[in-house]
Every structure is written in C-alpha cells, then in structure tokens.
Amino acid sequence: MADGTLRVGVVGTGGMGGRHARNLAHRVSGAELVAVMDVDQARANDLAGECGGAVVFDSGRALISDPRVEAVLIASPDPTHADLAVACIEAGKPVLCEKPLGVDIEDARRVLDAEVAGGRKLVQVGLMRTFDPQHTALKRAIDAGEIGRPLLFRGIHTHWRVEEVRTAVNVIVNSAVHDIHSARWLMGDDVASVYTSHIVDVPEQPESTRLVLLQLTFRCGGLASIEVNLDSNYGYEVIVEVSGEMGTLRTPSLESPILRKGGGATRAVEPDWLERFEVAYRIEAEAWVRAARAGGATGPTVWDGYAAMRVAEAAERSLATGRAEAVPDEPRPALYGKTGSG
Ligand SMILES: NC(=O)c1ccc[n+]([C@@H]2O[C@H](COP(=O)([O-])OP(=O)(O)OC[C@H]3O[C@@H](n4cnc5c(N)ncnc54)[C@H](O)[C@@H]3O)[C@@H](O)[C@H]2O)c1
C-alpha cells in the first residue's frame, strides 16, 4: 500500500464477485483490483480484461498468498468460504467474505477460532443490509428512541422466482442469515430460541421448500418473524418493520416512484438483489476499503456471522424436531466487545 491504495484480489467472479470487482475497479476510491480467480477461467479472464487487466490466478490460495495482493474479497460459493477466510487470517490480510461464513456451524466456528487466535479483527462479513440506506435510517430512528424499546421485528424477504429446487436448510443458511442478522442488529439483542416451519415446493421431495417461516424469541423478551418466499411471483423485495413500545418503523422497501395512470397506481419492484442492494454493495465496499487501509475492519464481524449461523443451526434443529429450539447463550470473545453487533 505504498501510495495508500489497497490492492485487492477477488475470488469468485460470478454475480456477486463480478459486482464487487467492478465496484472496486471503477467506483470505490482508494482501491485497485489487482487479481481475480475463478474455477471458470474464461469468466475470470473476461472480468480481468474489463477491469483494467488484473492478474488471473488459478487457485484461491495462490491469490491469497501472493505479495501483490493486500486484501481479499471472497465471493465464491458458500462451501469455499471458511477455508479461504482462514487462509486470509493466517496470511494477515483483511478480507470481505460474502455471507454465510460457511455451510454449517463448524465452518463458522473455524473462522471465529482463527480470528480470535490471531487477536485482530481482519474479516468483514458480507451482511450488507447494515450499509443499506433504508436499513440504516431505520436503525438510527430506533437508536434515537423514536419507538421506545423494540418489541417485534417483522422481516419479509421475497424472490421473484427461484428455478432450482432448494431445501429448507439451504434457504435458512444461505438466505435467511441476512434476515437473522438484520433482526439481531435492529432489535439490539441476541436470539434465545427459534421455531421453523416451511411450505414444501415439490410434493415428492419433502425437504424442498417454497417458503420458510422462522419465529424467534430474543433474550430480553422481544419477538421476530422472518419469512423467506422463493416464489413470490412479483419480484425481489425486503420489507422490514420494527414495532416498539411507542410506535412502529417500516422501511419503504421499494426505490421506484408511484406511477398513477389509466385508472391504476403502480410501482416497479426490483427483479433481484443486485438491483435492490446496488447502493448498499458500493457503500459496503467503500467502508471495507477505508477500514482495511487504516489497518482495521468494520461492519458485520465474524462474531455476527457466527451468531447468525448459530440461529440457523437451531432453526435446522427445529425443522427436524417440530419444536422451538434454544440457541444456548455463549460468551462472546473479548475481541468483539461486550454488546450489540460487533
Ligand atoms: N450479500 C448478498 O446479498 C449476496 C447475494 C448473492 C450471493 N451472495 C453470496 O456470494 C457468493 C457467490 O454467489 P453468486 O450469486 O455470485 O454465485 P455465482 O454462481 O453467480 O458465482 C459463483 C462463482 O464462483 C465460481 N466458483 C465456483 N467454485 C469456485 C472455487 N472453488 N473457487 C473460486 N471460484 C469458484 C463459479 O465459477 C462462479 O463464477 C455465495 O457465497 C453467495 O451466498 C451474497
């Protein structure tokens, strides 16, 4: 970082990796995209060409250990996250790791143990809603006491249509972790128990899922309901509402204007997360680059990713038992402070 510019390598150049790489190359100041890696080498080559000629690596580990790479963004599939994040920690390089921290609690625990053993926060987890202007406005209002003590979080997370058949476990670990993190962050509390129910997608495959519903209780008595609908048949939307002792806050959720025309009033809904959270991804990367250039980390921590995964794990247990399952209290390592998201 001789001239103060952070030289970043991106692992995984698909939908998310492509978006992050383009942001880092063209829209985020203080960063330079110097390396990319993807098992689909042609895709990595195309992106490198488009982003000013980054070096293309043939393995994630080689990219991480190369001295030209000062910080790493992990956007390869979920099963690769834990190994790559641990390799970054061991190399002492700041990393923005896409959610989730892995595919299960053991993966997340390995990343947590590695970071705690290193004694330094190096990982930011890609739970980007904490950078989304609609979400941060709501958080500011809660923190300013506008609704008093938060009592109930309601989260609705819809996809337009998901073509592949997904299991309830995959939906919880891969998608609902966003909502679980959002609930912890906005309620300012940890989850004590979770009850899971779901609607089967393909009748012959009882584990397939069209809609998952999580009901959470928090340690101080608050409640949450989280709905992830894979087939809303209208678009991608994240609606958040928090009711408190003195009022209720709700995100506007759509960016588009209302069109009144021909006897109707309509609003367009974004088709996917890349459009809905376009601004959040850029702000997230800017915050990451700023913190990494100053030698630190910011935003959602490994503890946050691990805490979300612990709730996801209890949600999986609840699916199997048909009962509410406890999320046992666990002391947070001193590295992550005493309370709140962090
Ligand atoms: N934060 C968010 O809002 C958000 C949204 C979507 C996806 N994600 C996460 O981002 C990650 C990538 O998702 P995506 O939607 O971009 O998927 P994608 O399928 O579009 O892209 C994944 C890319 O990784 C490559 N890849 C596969 N195995 C690899 C390996 N071992 N090493 C390096 N590259 C490999 C694939 O060839 C592909 O180009 C996932 O972990 C997903 O959970 C986060």
XYZ file of C-alpha atoms and ligand atoms in Angstrom:
386
model
C 0.000 0.000 0.000
C 2.919 2.264 -0.832
C 0.710 5.040 -2.287
C -2.195 4.422 0.109
C -4.149 2.384 -2.448
C -5.422 -1.011 -1.270
C -4.575 -3.738 -3.809
C -7.445 -6.213 -3.795
C -7.875 -9.736 -5.149
C -11.353 -11.181 -5.787
C -12.062 -14.934 -5.546
C -15.209 -15.941 -7.447
C -16.243 -13.790 -10.392
C -19.931 -14.705 -10.797
C -22.894 -12.479 -9.948
C -21.624 -11.123 -6.630
C -17.892 -11.312 -7.379
C -18.442 -9.512 -10.686
C -20.412 -6.772 -8.958
C -17.791 -6.338 -6.213
C -14.902 -6.407 -8.697
C -16.497 -3.735 -10.920
C -17.224 -1.591 -7.864
C -13.630 -1.910 -6.652
C -12.213 -1.196 -10.107
C -14.453 1.715 -11.089
C -16.496 3.115 -8.197
C -14.653 2.748 -4.884
C -11.857 5.188 -4.203
C -8.638 4.019 -2.562
C -8.817 0.517 -4.067
C -7.275 -1.182 -7.071
C -8.386 -4.541 -8.436
C -5.105 -6.392 -8.992
C -6.108 -10.074 -9.059
C -9.071 -12.351 -9.773
C -9.638 -16.084 -9.576
C -12.477 -18.350 -10.652
C -12.669 -22.057 -11.478
C -14.308 -20.799 -14.673
C -11.097 -19.324 -16.092
C -12.805 -17.758 -19.108
C -15.112 -15.812 -16.795
C -12.153 -14.623 -14.714
C -10.264 -13.604 -17.872
C -13.232 -11.615 -19.190
C -13.646 -9.763 -15.902
C -9.910 -9.067 -15.612
C -9.930 -7.595 -19.132
C -12.967 -5.463 -18.375
C -11.428 -4.198 -15.110
C -8.061 -2.967 -16.357
C -6.025 -6.151 -16.632
C -5.974 -7.732 -13.167
C -3.750 -10.836 -12.891
C -5.744 -14.084 -13.221
C -4.845 -16.804 -10.699
C -5.707 -20.496 -10.925
C -6.286 -21.067 -7.209
C -7.764 -19.046 -4.371
C -4.880 -19.930 -2.070
C -2.278 -18.765 -4.602
C -4.107 -15.429 -4.913
C -4.274 -15.029 -1.126
C -0.571 -15.720 -0.583
C 0.675 -13.537 -3.456
C 2.512 -10.475 -2.086
C 0.911 -8.235 -4.726
C -2.490 -8.862 -3.090
C -3.008 -6.839 0.103
C -6.675 -7.640 0.779
C -9.119 -10.273 -0.454
C -12.785 -10.324 -1.351
C -14.322 -13.821 -1.222
C -17.355 -14.281 -3.497
C -17.031 -17.941 -4.449
C -19.754 -20.441 -3.395
C -20.640 -20.926 0.292
C -18.679 -24.215 0.806
C -15.403 -22.399 -0.043
C -15.802 -19.503 2.422
C -14.400 -20.919 5.664
C -11.157 -22.327 4.204
C -10.452 -19.158 2.223
C -11.281 -16.829 5.135
C -8.992 -18.826 7.455
C -6.212 -18.651 4.833
C -6.620 -14.841 4.701
C -6.481 -14.586 8.503
C -3.338 -16.737 8.579
C -1.788 -14.521 5.904
C -2.714 -11.434 7.981
C -4.761 -9.952 5.096
C -8.049 -8.062 5.513
C -10.966 -9.866 3.897
C -14.525 -9.085 2.893
C -16.121 -12.531 2.950
C -19.549 -12.947 1.391
C -22.196 -14.421 3.670
C -22.599 -17.034 5.051
C -19.340 -17.888 6.839
C -19.653 -21.438 5.506
C -22.259 -24.129 5.151
C -22.636 -25.001 8.834
C -21.768 -24.012 12.380
C -18.459 -25.932 12.279
C -17.294 -23.810 9.320
C -18.266 -20.593 11.099
C -16.569 -21.751 14.314
C -13.295 -22.406 12.441
C -13.247 -18.847 11.134
C -14.086 -17.468 14.586
C -11.355 -19.542 16.269
C -8.771 -18.475 13.677
C -9.565 -14.778 14.059
C -9.630 -14.915 17.849
C -6.305 -16.832 17.859
C -4.804 -14.108 15.642
C -6.048 -11.464 18.100
C -7.005 -8.996 15.353
C -10.259 -8.309 13.504
C -9.480 -8.901 9.830
C -12.803 -10.159 8.466
C -15.874 -8.192 7.419
C -18.831 -10.469 6.619
C -20.945 -9.522 3.587
C -24.170 -8.961 5.527
C -24.605 -5.755 3.563
C -28.033 -4.699 4.835
C -26.212 -2.872 7.622
C -24.946 -0.495 4.883
C -28.291 -0.133 3.059
C -29.595 3.454 3.456
C -33.172 2.287 4.171
C -31.971 -0.045 6.899
C -29.527 2.436 8.425
C -32.280 5.099 8.567
C -34.454 2.675 10.497
C -31.575 1.767 12.835
C -30.851 5.443 13.518
C -34.503 6.046 14.414
C -34.509 3.082 16.806
C -31.261 4.242 18.414
C -32.729 7.759 18.765
C -35.563 6.249 20.823
C -38.330 7.077 18.289
C -40.299 3.886 19.069
C -39.018 3.163 22.547
C -37.905 -0.374 23.314
C -38.202 -2.603 20.209
C -40.710 -5.417 20.764
C -41.220 -7.129 17.406
C -39.190 -7.441 14.178
C -41.046 -8.485 11.026
C -38.935 -9.394 8.011
C -40.324 -10.341 4.605
C -37.756 -11.428 2.024
C -39.164 -12.367 -1.370
C -37.571 -13.712 -4.518
C -39.396 -13.350 -7.804
C -38.925 -16.995 -8.699
C -36.112 -19.439 -7.891
C -35.836 -22.024 -10.637
C -33.756 -24.649 -8.822
C -35.264 -26.805 -6.076
C -33.831 -25.681 -2.724
C -34.004 -27.375 0.652
C -35.253 -25.566 3.727
C -31.797 -25.934 5.285
C -30.159 -24.238 2.296
C -32.697 -21.398 2.377
C -32.047 -20.847 6.082
C -28.232 -20.928 5.858
C -27.870 -19.117 2.536
C -30.765 -16.600 2.536
C -32.393 -16.259 5.958
C -28.995 -15.471 7.561
C -29.439 -11.967 6.130
C -32.760 -11.589 7.949
C -31.470 -13.211 11.143
C -28.561 -10.765 11.216
C -30.896 -7.875 10.457
C -33.188 -8.909 13.341
C -30.263 -9.172 15.832
C -28.884 -5.814 14.683
C -32.164 -3.876 14.745
C -33.526 -5.465 17.931
C -30.131 -4.947 19.606
C -30.346 -8.337 21.245
C -29.379 -11.973 20.831
C -31.762 -14.747 19.834
C -32.820 -17.187 22.565
C -34.936 -19.656 20.568
C -36.322 -20.321 17.102
C -39.266 -22.230 15.683
C -39.200 -23.137 11.991
C -41.967 -24.088 9.609
C -41.972 -24.317 5.822
C -44.130 -24.972 2.786
C -42.955 -27.806 0.560
C -42.227 -26.929 -3.055
C -42.237 -30.322 -4.825
C -44.650 -32.748 -3.085
C -42.467 -35.796 -3.863
C -39.476 -34.067 -2.195
C -40.491 -33.192 1.383
C -37.236 -31.281 2.027
C -37.819 -28.972 -0.942
C -39.055 -25.555 0.047
C -41.081 -22.753 -1.388
C -41.459 -20.634 1.747
C -39.711 -20.710 5.131
C -41.082 -19.044 8.261
C -38.887 -18.511 11.340
C -40.297 -17.320 14.653
C -37.653 -16.023 17.046
C -37.621 -15.016 20.686
C -34.886 -12.726 21.984
C -33.106 -12.898 25.343
C -34.833 -9.758 26.664
C -38.287 -10.935 25.555
C -38.598 -9.401 22.068
C -40.010 -11.405 19.158
C -39.391 -11.725 15.421
C -40.995 -13.346 12.424
C -38.932 -13.903 9.289
C -40.447 -15.050 6.025
C -38.335 -16.097 3.023
C -40.512 -16.680 -0.024
C -38.716 -18.186 -3.033
C -41.614 -17.769 -5.422
C -43.442 -14.503 -4.777
C -44.314 -14.176 -8.465
C -43.727 -10.415 -8.341
C -40.075 -9.551 -7.620
C -37.258 -9.251 -5.108
C -38.220 -7.298 -2.011
C -37.001 -6.952 1.563
C -39.578 -5.435 3.893
C -38.591 -4.683 7.473
C -40.868 -3.453 10.228
C -39.970 -2.961 13.878
C -42.691 -2.296 16.437
C -41.681 -0.727 19.717
C -43.390 0.401 22.901
C -44.196 3.820 21.391
C -44.572 3.285 17.646
C -43.637 1.313 14.551
C -40.952 1.858 11.909
C -41.176 0.336 8.452
C -38.732 0.565 5.528
C -40.160 1.961 2.271
C -38.529 -1.137 0.624
C -39.023 -0.002 -2.997
C -36.902 2.645 -4.746
C -39.266 3.296 -7.639
C -41.774 6.164 -7.885
C -45.520 5.530 -7.854
C -46.986 5.680 -11.358
C -50.636 6.741 -11.479
C -52.030 6.042 -14.919
C -55.012 4.557 -16.723
C -57.097 4.044 -13.607
C -54.302 2.489 -11.566
C -51.327 3.256 -9.331
C -48.284 1.037 -9.769
C -44.647 0.755 -8.638
C -41.911 -1.337 -10.178
C -40.241 -3.955 -7.940
C -36.541 -4.776 -8.412
C -36.003 -8.185 -10.016
C -33.100 -9.269 -7.796
C -30.674 -8.362 -5.006
C -28.090 -6.926 -7.390
C -30.530 -4.135 -8.295
C -32.203 -3.750 -4.899
C -28.928 -3.531 -2.973
C -26.812 -1.839 -5.649
C -26.102 1.150 -3.418
C -25.543 -0.986 -0.312
C -22.875 -3.112 -2.045
C -20.950 0.005 -3.027
C -21.176 1.576 0.450
C -20.180 -1.782 1.968
C -17.056 -1.983 -0.216
C -16.165 1.652 0.475
C -16.377 1.057 4.234
C -14.302 -2.116 3.924
C -11.570 -0.421 1.885
C -11.417 2.566 4.267
C -11.085 0.299 7.306
C -8.560 -2.032 5.663
C -6.392 0.907 4.559
C -6.349 2.060 8.192
C -5.333 -1.461 9.264
C -8.696 -2.430 10.769
C -12.116 -3.870 9.989
C -15.647 -2.507 10.227
C -19.278 -3.600 9.785
C -20.558 -7.102 10.470
C -17.897 -9.173 12.214
C -17.095 -12.853 12.344
C -18.982 -12.894 15.646
C -22.069 -11.559 13.831
C -21.686 -14.185 11.090
C -21.186 -16.894 13.696
C -24.170 -15.701 15.774
C -26.397 -15.762 12.667
C -25.158 -19.266 11.894
C -25.949 -20.428 15.452
C -29.541 -19.283 14.962
C -29.608 -21.004 11.554
C -28.362 -24.204 13.178
C -31.115 -24.067 15.824
C -33.626 -23.375 13.025
C -32.459 -26.548 11.281
C -32.912 -28.497 14.519
C -36.413 -27.080 14.845
C -37.250 -28.320 11.350
C -36.305 -31.818 12.445
C -37.987 -31.823 15.876
C -41.060 -29.729 15.049
C -40.472 -27.760 18.267
C -38.928 -24.424 19.186
C -35.198 -24.939 19.725
C -32.959 -22.985 22.092
C -29.914 -21.033 20.978
C -27.726 -21.529 24.058
C -26.085 -18.418 25.465
C -22.405 -18.264 24.559
C -19.938 -15.695 25.869
C -18.584 -13.534 23.089
C -14.795 -13.308 22.805
C -13.349 -10.030 24.109
C -12.147 -9.207 20.558
C -15.762 -8.376 19.604
C -16.654 -6.062 22.509
C -19.428 -6.542 25.036
C -22.770 -5.878 23.331
C -24.569 -5.162 20.086
C -23.452 -6.005 16.583
C -19.703 -6.239 16.701
N -24.581 -10.436 0.044
C -25.503 -10.761 -0.830
O -26.518 -10.085 -0.969
C -25.323 -11.965 -1.707
C -26.148 -12.142 -2.835
C -25.923 -13.247 -3.648
C -24.922 -14.148 -3.340
N -24.150 -13.958 -2.228
C -23.077 -14.916 -1.888
O -21.998 -14.694 -2.819
C -21.391 -15.930 -3.158
C -21.414 -16.083 -4.666
O -22.753 -16.090 -5.101
P -23.124 -15.698 -6.604
O -24.573 -15.357 -6.596
O -22.150 -14.722 -7.132
O -22.925 -17.102 -7.329
P -22.495 -17.340 -8.842
O -22.807 -18.772 -9.106
O -23.075 -16.291 -9.721
O -20.912 -17.149 -8.838
C -20.055 -18.008 -8.157
C -18.728 -18.024 -8.919
O -17.786 -18.778 -8.168
C -17.084 -19.634 -9.075
N -16.532 -20.751 -8.302
C -17.076 -21.974 -8.052
N -16.239 -22.692 -7.269
C -15.167 -21.910 -7.027
C -13.967 -22.118 -6.298
N -13.727 -23.253 -5.637
N -13.057 -21.099 -6.280
C -13.290 -19.927 -6.944
N -14.413 -19.699 -7.668
C -15.332 -20.682 -7.702
C -18.100 -20.017 -10.121
O -17.470 -20.461 -11.306
C -18.853 -18.706 -10.293
O -18.255 -17.871 -11.271
C -22.186 -17.016 -2.407
O -21.486 -17.380 -1.263
C -23.493 -16.358 -2.043
O -24.039 -16.859 -0.851
C -24.314 -12.880 -1.430
